[in-house]
Amino acid sequence: MRSPVANPLAHRLEQYARLSPEDRSALDTLASGPQFRIGTRRDIILEGERPSVVRLILEGWACRYKVLPDGRRQIIALFLPGDLCDLHVYVLRQLDHSIGTLTEVRYVEITRERIDMLTTHHPRVTQALWWDALVSAAIQREWTVNLGQRDAMERMAHLLCEVFFRLRAVRMTTGNRCWIPLTQNDLSEVTGMTTVHVNRTLKELRTRGLIAWKGREFEMLDLEAMCALAMFNANYLHANHEGSHLDANAARMMLHEAEAVAREDAEQK
């Protein structure tokens, strides 16, 4: 259950589009670049620093967070295996948030040149990355609704449903079981609830027979009831190949046609 997936990015992007063998090979090459390991509860990059590379999480959990001047912290995004820590972050002069680990993390650093090369020669991957960016924005919208409108039970249930579906998309679930390494303090910083309230809410979810959670081993005992409680609709995760009508072969033909037009223009000049 905890075993790392060889290339979780490929599994993630295949939610949105049909990728050709060449596309998957290019993604495997991307994920095999210089790799780094960093321990639990460590910062990868801090607010105010200048980002120069895109980081792809291969193993472990990380988060995006903000810290107020008085030390209070809000986790504003979770990075799971297969997640890119912002595809175009290198355009910023300085980061407006921090990225830190929640567990030990293995990640790869990807330069702007490698991203440009990938998107130039693999249009289906580019389209899948567009879908991925839209899903990231949709997740942020749901988190805003969570904080503003859902009560404690709904808020916690929604978060756990989302995490479960995201892990399932990158093949990191076994049946209704998965590994969730979030502490009650982490959950507090995600949901805006006190740790005492988090503890009570999780106890109630267990009492209702909806979840089992011991250590890091999590089980969704009644997924349908959890989704109903949270008013959870997984459509914002767009995990149903919505871009598959533009298959990999069609994309390659579009690329070849564009290259042919470019060659003709160059010859005429």
mmCIF file of C-alpha atoms in Angstrom:
data_model
loop_
_atom_site.group_PDB
_atom_site.id
_atom_site.type_symbol
_atom_site.label_atom_id
_atom_site.label_comp_id
_atom_site.label_asym_id
_atom_site.label_seq_id
_atom_site.Cartn_x
_atom_site.Cartn_y
_atom_site.Cartn_z
ATOM 1 C CA MET A 1 0.000 0.000 0.000
ATOM 2 C CA ARG A 2 2.861 2.332 0.776
ATOM 3 C CA SER A 3 5.020 1.222 -2.140
ATOM 4 C CA PRO A 4 5.919 4.118 -4.432
ATOM 5 C CA VAL A 5 4.521 4.103 -7.937
ATOM 6 C CA ALA A 6 7.242 4.132 -10.600
ATOM 7 C CA ASN A 7 5.909 7.249 -12.308
ATOM 8 C CA PRO A 8 2.829 8.643 -10.576
ATOM 9 C CA LEU A 9 2.791 11.671 -12.909
ATOM 10 C CA ALA A 10 1.972 9.466 -15.898
ATOM 11 C CA HIS A 11 -0.891 7.829 -13.982
ATOM 12 C CA ARG A 12 -2.144 11.251 -12.946
ATOM 13 C CA LEU A 13 -2.119 12.696 -16.465
ATOM 14 C CA GLU A 14 -3.758 9.590 -17.910
ATOM 15 C CA GLN A 15 -6.870 10.599 -15.968
ATOM 16 C CA TYR A 16 -7.326 13.460 -18.396
ATOM 17 C CA ALA A 17 -6.176 12.136 -21.761
ATOM 18 C CA ARG A 18 -5.054 9.102 -23.705
ATOM 19 C CA LEU A 19 -1.286 9.144 -23.834
ATOM 20 C CA SER A 20 0.734 7.393 -26.494
ATOM 21 C CA PRO A 21 3.666 5.100 -25.648
ATOM 22 C CA GLU A 22 5.936 7.953 -26.758
ATOM 23 C CA ASP A 23 4.183 10.327 -24.355
ATOM 24 C CA ARG A 24 4.583 7.922 -21.457
ATOM 25 C CA SER A 25 8.224 7.367 -22.338
ATOM 26 C CA ALA A 26 8.823 11.133 -22.316
ATOM 27 C CA LEU A 27 7.162 11.386 -18.892
ATOM 28 C CA ASP A 28 9.304 8.527 -17.615
ATOM 29 C CA THR A 29 12.381 10.397 -18.809
ATOM 30 C CA LEU A 30 11.158 13.530 -17.054
ATOM 31 C CA ALA A 31 10.653 11.636 -13.794
ATOM 32 C CA SER A 32 14.108 10.025 -13.983
ATOM 33 C CA GLY A 33 16.000 13.308 -13.685
ATOM 34 C CA PRO A 34 18.058 14.413 -10.674
ATOM 35 C CA GLN A 35 16.263 13.159 -7.573
ATOM 36 C CA PHE A 36 16.383 14.498 -4.050
ATOM 37 C CA ARG A 37 15.272 13.208 -0.660
ATOM 38 C CA ILE A 38 14.281 15.446 2.193
ATOM 39 C CA GLY A 39 13.148 14.483 5.669
ATOM 40 C CA THR A 40 9.842 14.886 7.447
ATOM 41 C CA ARG A 41 8.687 18.390 8.442
ATOM 42 C CA ARG A 42 11.347 20.150 6.421
ATOM 43 C CA ASP A 43 11.029 23.113 4.052
ATOM 44 C CA ILE A 44 11.712 22.565 0.367
ATOM 45 C CA ILE A 45 11.447 26.247 -0.546
ATOM 46 C CA LEU A 46 10.402 29.255 1.508
ATOM 47 C CA GLU A 47 8.195 32.226 0.764
ATOM 48 C CA GLY A 48 10.313 35.029 -0.685
ATOM 49 C CA GLU A 49 12.841 32.740 -2.353
ATOM 50 C CA ARG A 50 13.165 32.708 -6.122
ATOM 51 C CA PRO A 51 11.972 29.459 -7.717
ATOM 52 C CA SER A 52 14.105 28.189 -10.586
ATOM 53 C CA VAL A 53 12.799 24.651 -11.151
ATOM 54 C CA VAL A 54 9.549 22.693 -11.114
ATOM 55 C CA ARG A 55 9.407 19.970 -8.478
ATOM 56 C CA LEU A 56 7.626 16.682 -9.129
ATOM 57 C CA ILE A 57 6.699 14.658 -6.043
ATOM 58 C CA LEU A 58 7.531 10.995 -6.627
ATOM 59 C CA GLU A 59 7.099 9.653 -3.121
ATOM 60 C CA GLY A 60 5.784 11.078 0.127
ATOM 61 C CA TRP A 61 3.533 14.001 1.004
ATOM 62 C CA ALA A 62 4.227 17.730 0.951
ATOM 63 C CA CYS A 63 2.129 20.851 1.326
ATOM 64 C CA ARG A 64 1.857 24.481 0.312
ATOM 65 C CA TYR A 65 1.411 26.764 3.297
ATOM 66 C CA LYS A 66 1.298 30.343 4.535
ATOM 67 C CA VAL A 67 2.428 31.597 7.934
ATOM 68 C CA LEU A 68 1.027 34.697 9.617
ATOM 69 C CA PRO A 69 3.360 37.098 11.472
ATOM 70 C CA ASP A 70 2.192 35.650 14.804
ATOM 71 C CA GLY A 71 3.201 32.123 13.733
ATOM 72 C CA ARG A 72 -0.186 30.667 12.842
ATOM 73 C CA ARG A 73 0.027 28.410 9.781
ATOM 74 C CA GLN A 74 -2.560 27.505 7.157
ATOM 75 C CA ILE A 75 -2.007 24.582 4.802
ATOM 76 C CA ILE A 76 -3.495 25.680 1.483
ATOM 77 C CA ALA A 77 -2.680 22.661 -0.696
ATOM 78 C CA LEU A 78 -1.552 19.064 -0.369
ATOM 79 C CA PHE A 79 1.019 17.644 -2.764
ATOM 80 C CA LEU A 80 0.697 13.893 -3.247
ATOM 81 C CA PRO A 81 2.818 11.552 -5.400
ATOM 82 C CA GLY A 82 2.439 12.585 -9.035
ATOM 83 C CA ASP A 83 1.820 16.247 -8.227
ATOM 84 C CA LEU A 84 3.837 19.067 -9.766
ATOM 85 C CA CYS A 85 4.532 21.921 -7.369
ATOM 86 C CA ASP A 86 3.244 24.501 -9.871
ATOM 87 C CA LEU A 87 4.183 23.911 -13.495
ATOM 88 C CA HIS A 88 5.103 27.496 -14.342
ATOM 89 C CA VAL A 89 6.373 28.619 -10.945
ATOM 90 C CA TYR A 90 9.763 29.579 -12.401
ATOM 91 C CA VAL A 91 8.264 32.720 -13.966
ATOM 92 C CA LEU A 92 7.935 34.282 -10.495
ATOM 93 C CA ARG A 93 10.658 36.488 -9.093
ATOM 94 C CA GLN A 94 9.852 35.260 -5.614
ATOM 95 C CA LEU A 95 7.540 32.671 -4.155
ATOM 96 C CA ASP A 96 4.427 33.961 -2.370
ATOM 97 C CA HIS A 97 4.075 30.818 -0.233
ATOM 98 C CA SER A 98 6.239 28.073 1.227
ATOM 99 C CA ILE A 99 6.417 24.370 0.373
ATOM 100 C CA GLY A 100 7.282 21.899 3.096
ATOM 101 C CA THR A 101 7.202 18.160 3.664
ATOM 102 C CA LEU A 102 4.699 16.276 5.790
ATOM 103 C CA THR A 103 6.612 12.998 5.452
ATOM 104 C CA GLU A 104 9.950 12.070 3.993
ATOM 105 C CA VAL A 105 9.711 13.086 0.342
ATOM 106 C CA ARG A 106 11.494 12.001 -2.803
ATOM 107 C CA TYR A 107 11.192 14.484 -5.628
ATOM 108 C CA VAL A 108 12.765 15.402 -8.943
ATOM 109 C CA GLU A 109 13.735 18.887 -10.064
ATOM 110 C CA ILE A 110 12.760 19.769 -13.624
ATOM 111 C CA THR A 111 14.246 22.714 -15.464
ATOM 112 C CA ARG A 112 12.274 25.125 -17.597
ATOM 113 C CA GLU A 113 14.113 23.863 -20.675
ATOM 114 C CA ARG A 114 12.971 20.281 -20.056
ATOM 115 C CA ILE A 115 9.380 21.395 -19.529
ATOM 116 C CA ASP A 116 9.512 23.420 -22.770
ATOM 117 C CA MET A 117 10.969 20.465 -24.664
ATOM 118 C CA LEU A 118 8.274 18.136 -23.360
ATOM 119 C CA THR A 119 5.382 20.430 -24.209
ATOM 120 C CA THR A 120 6.779 21.280 -27.646
ATOM 121 C CA HIS A 121 7.120 17.688 -28.816
ATOM 122 C CA HIS A 122 4.225 16.052 -26.953
ATOM 123 C CA PRO A 123 1.020 18.056 -27.463
ATOM 124 C CA ARG A 124 -1.157 15.441 -25.751
ATOM 125 C CA VAL A 125 0.982 15.769 -22.628
ATOM 126 C CA THR A 126 0.567 19.540 -22.899
ATOM 127 C CA GLN A 127 -3.208 19.163 -23.060
ATOM 128 C CA ALA A 128 -3.147 16.800 -20.082
ATOM 129 C CA LEU A 129 -1.093 19.348 -18.141
ATOM 130 C CA TRP A 130 -3.738 21.971 -18.948
ATOM 131 C CA TRP A 131 -6.359 19.650 -17.469
ATOM 132 C CA ASP A 132 -4.130 19.128 -14.449
ATOM 133 C CA ALA A 133 -3.799 22.879 -13.891
ATOM 134 C CA LEU A 134 -7.581 23.266 -14.130
ATOM 135 C CA VAL A 135 -8.077 20.495 -11.581
ATOM 136 C CA SER A 136 -5.621 22.185 -9.194
ATOM 137 C CA ALA A 137 -7.662 25.389 -9.468
ATOM 138 C CA ALA A 138 -10.879 23.421 -8.924
ATOM 139 C CA ILE A 139 -9.445 21.856 -5.771
ATOM 140 C CA GLN A 140 -8.645 25.324 -4.429
ATOM 141 C CA ARG A 141 -12.244 26.393 -5.076
ATOM 142 C CA GLU A 142 -13.558 23.389 -3.175
ATOM 143 C CA TRP A 143 -11.238 24.159 -0.274
ATOM 144 C CA THR A 144 -12.630 27.709 -0.200
ATOM 145 C CA VAL A 145 -16.177 26.326 -0.040
ATOM 146 C CA ASN A 146 -15.027 23.915 2.664
ATOM 147 C CA LEU A 147 -13.720 26.720 4.866
ATOM 148 C CA GLY A 148 -16.603 29.073 4.199
ATOM 149 C CA GLN A 149 -19.734 26.936 4.104
ATOM 150 C CA ARG A 150 -19.341 23.339 5.300
ATOM 151 C CA ASP A 151 -19.634 22.512 8.970
ATOM 152 C CA ALA A 152 -16.982 20.502 10.812
ATOM 153 C CA MET A 153 -18.289 17.040 9.906
ATOM 154 C CA GLU A 154 -18.891 17.967 6.280
ATOM 155 C CA ARG A 155 -15.518 19.678 6.041
ATOM 156 C CA MET A 156 -13.556 16.706 7.369
ATOM 157 C CA ALA A 157 -15.523 14.174 5.360
ATOM 158 C CA HIS A 158 -15.005 16.181 2.178
ATOM 159 C CA LEU A 159 -11.263 16.437 2.713
ATOM 160 C CA LEU A 160 -10.928 12.699 3.338
ATOM 161 C CA CYS A 161 -13.033 11.867 0.277
ATOM 162 C CA GLU A 162 -10.886 14.130 -1.886
ATOM 163 C CA VAL A 163 -7.633 12.653 -0.619
ATOM 164 C CA PHE A 164 -8.961 9.122 -1.141
ATOM 165 C CA PHE A 165 -9.998 9.825 -4.732
ATOM 166 C CA ARG A 166 -6.697 11.557 -5.501
ATOM 167 C CA LEU A 167 -4.712 8.620 -4.152
ATOM 168 C CA ARG A 168 -6.836 6.160 -6.077
ATOM 169 C CA ALA A 169 -6.100 8.072 -9.288
ATOM 170 C CA VAL A 170 -2.363 7.389 -8.898
ATOM 171 C CA ARG A 171 -2.915 3.758 -7.854
ATOM 172 C CA MET A 172 -2.076 4.264 -4.212
ATOM 173 C CA THR A 173 -5.168 2.619 -2.737
ATOM 174 C CA THR A 174 -5.962 -1.033 -2.126
ATOM 175 C CA GLY A 175 -9.692 -1.483 -2.214
ATOM 176 C CA ASN A 176 -10.982 1.074 0.263
ATOM 177 C CA ARG A 177 -7.686 1.251 2.137
ATOM 178 C CA CYS A 178 -4.882 3.756 1.741
ATOM 179 C CA TRP A 179 -2.042 5.409 3.615
ATOM 180 C CA ILE A 180 -2.799 8.899 4.980
ATOM 181 C CA PRO A 181 0.065 10.318 7.063
ATOM 182 C CA LEU A 182 -1.739 13.474 8.209
ATOM 183 C CA THR A 183 -1.643 14.238 11.932
ATOM 184 C CA GLN A 184 -4.475 15.920 13.775
ATOM 185 C CA ASN A 185 -2.388 19.089 13.784
ATOM 186 C CA ASP A 186 -2.066 18.851 9.975
ATOM 187 C CA LEU A 187 -5.815 18.395 9.680
ATOM 188 C CA SER A 188 -6.285 21.432 11.903
ATOM 189 C CA GLU A 189 -4.094 23.541 9.612
ATOM 190 C CA VAL A 190 -5.990 22.331 6.542
ATOM 191 C CA THR A 191 -9.530 22.689 7.863
ATOM 192 C CA GLY A 192 -9.139 25.745 10.101
ATOM 193 C CA MET A 193 -10.446 23.777 13.081
ATOM 194 C CA THR A 194 -8.777 23.421 16.467
ATOM 195 C CA THR A 195 -7.038 20.118 17.165
ATOM 196 C CA VAL A 196 -9.639 19.409 19.846
ATOM 197 C CA HIS A 197 -12.424 19.878 17.299
ATOM 198 C CA VAL A 198 -10.548 17.729 14.782
ATOM 199 C CA ASN A 199 -10.271 14.952 17.362
ATOM 200 C CA ARG A 200 -13.990 15.085 18.160
ATOM 201 C CA THR A 201 -14.940 15.117 14.483
ATOM 202 C CA LEU A 202 -12.783 12.093 13.630
ATOM 203 C CA LYS A 203 -14.198 10.247 16.647
ATOM 204 C CA GLU A 204 -17.724 10.917 15.390
ATOM 205 C CA LEU A 205 -16.863 9.659 11.897
ATOM 206 C CA ARG A 206 -15.515 6.462 13.467
ATOM 207 C CA THR A 207 -18.558 6.095 15.713
ATOM 208 C CA ARG A 208 -20.849 6.339 12.698
ATOM 209 C CA GLY A 209 -18.931 3.493 11.068
ATOM 210 C CA LEU A 210 -17.758 5.644 8.155
ATOM 211 C CA ILE A 211 -13.984 5.373 8.561
ATOM 212 C CA ALA A 212 -11.294 3.391 10.343
ATOM 213 C CA TRP A 213 -7.990 5.151 10.951
ATOM 214 C CA LYS A 214 -5.154 3.754 13.008
ATOM 215 C CA GLY A 215 -1.745 5.374 12.751
ATOM 216 C CA ARG A 216 -1.341 6.058 9.041
ATOM 217 C CA GLU A 217 -3.551 3.193 7.861
ATOM 218 C CA PHE A 218 -6.868 4.616 6.675
ATOM 219 C CA GLU A 219 -9.958 2.722 5.511
ATOM 220 C CA MET A 220 -13.069 4.172 3.949
ATOM 221 C CA LEU A 221 -15.724 1.904 5.455
ATOM 222 C CA ASP A 222 -18.685 3.503 3.689
ATOM 223 C CA LEU A 223 -17.599 5.665 0.758
ATOM 224 C CA GLU A 224 -21.144 6.349 -0.430
ATOM 225 C CA ALA A 225 -22.240 7.575 2.996
ATOM 226 C CA MET A 226 -19.102 9.706 3.375
ATOM 227 C CA CYS A 227 -19.728 11.357 0.006
ATOM 228 C CA ALA A 228 -23.351 11.992 0.981
ATOM 229 C CA LEU A 229 -22.343 13.500 4.318
ATOM 230 C CA ALA A 230 -19.757 15.771 2.695
ATOM 231 C CA MET A 231 -21.968 16.626 -0.296
ATOM 232 C CA PHE A 232 -18.944 15.448 -2.236
ATOM 233 C CA ASN A 233 -19.099 15.353 -6.035
ATOM 234 C CA ALA A 234 -15.889 14.074 -7.595
ATOM 235 C CA ASN A 235 -16.570 15.830 -10.894
ATOM 236 C CA TYR A 236 -14.193 18.666 -9.982
ATOM 237 C CA LEU A 237 -11.320 16.173 -10.077
ATOM 238 C CA HIS A 238 -12.107 15.441 -13.748
ATOM 239 C CA ALA A 239 -10.794 11.888 -13.528
ATOM 240 C CA ASN A 240 -12.881 10.523 -16.401
ATOM 241 C CA HIS A 241 -10.706 11.179 -19.467
ATOM 242 C CA GLU A 242 -12.591 14.283 -20.527
ATOM 243 C CA GLY A 243 -9.855 15.100 -23.023
ATOM 244 C CA SER A 244 -9.714 11.603 -24.482
ATOM 245 C CA HIS A 245 -11.666 12.597 -27.593
ATOM 246 C CA LEU A 246 -8.429 14.207 -28.743
ATOM 247 C CA ASP A 247 -6.396 11.025 -28.760
ATOM 248 C CA ALA A 248 -2.641 10.740 -28.976
ATOM 249 C CA ASN A 249 -2.623 9.863 -32.683
ATOM 250 C CA ALA A 250 -4.674 12.932 -33.554
ATOM 251 C CA ALA A 251 -2.345 15.088 -31.526
ATOM 252 C CA ARG A 252 0.709 13.737 -33.315
ATOM 253 C CA MET A 253 -0.947 14.451 -36.670
ATOM 254 C CA MET A 254 -1.611 18.037 -35.552
ATOM 255 C CA LEU A 255 2.033 18.410 -34.565
ATOM 256 C CA HIS A 256 3.274 17.019 -37.902
ATOM 257 C CA GLU A 257 0.915 19.327 -39.807
ATOM 258 C CA ALA A 258 2.134 22.337 -37.833
ATOM 259 C CA GLU A 259 5.755 21.386 -38.489
ATOM 260 C CA ALA A 260 5.016 21.003 -42.219
ATOM 261 C CA VAL A 261 3.408 24.425 -42.361
ATOM 262 C CA ALA A 262 6.379 25.917 -40.555
ATOM 263 C CA ARG A 263 8.793 24.306 -43.033
ATOM 264 C CA GLU A 264 6.791 25.626 -45.996
ATOM 265 C CA ASP A 265 6.784 29.125 -44.532
ATOM 266 C CA ALA A 266 10.514 28.952 -43.977
ATOM 267 C CA GLU A 267 11.134 27.792 -47.554
ATOM 268 C CA GLN A 268 8.993 30.594 -48.997
ATOM 269 C CA LYS A 269 10.973 33.138 -47.063
#
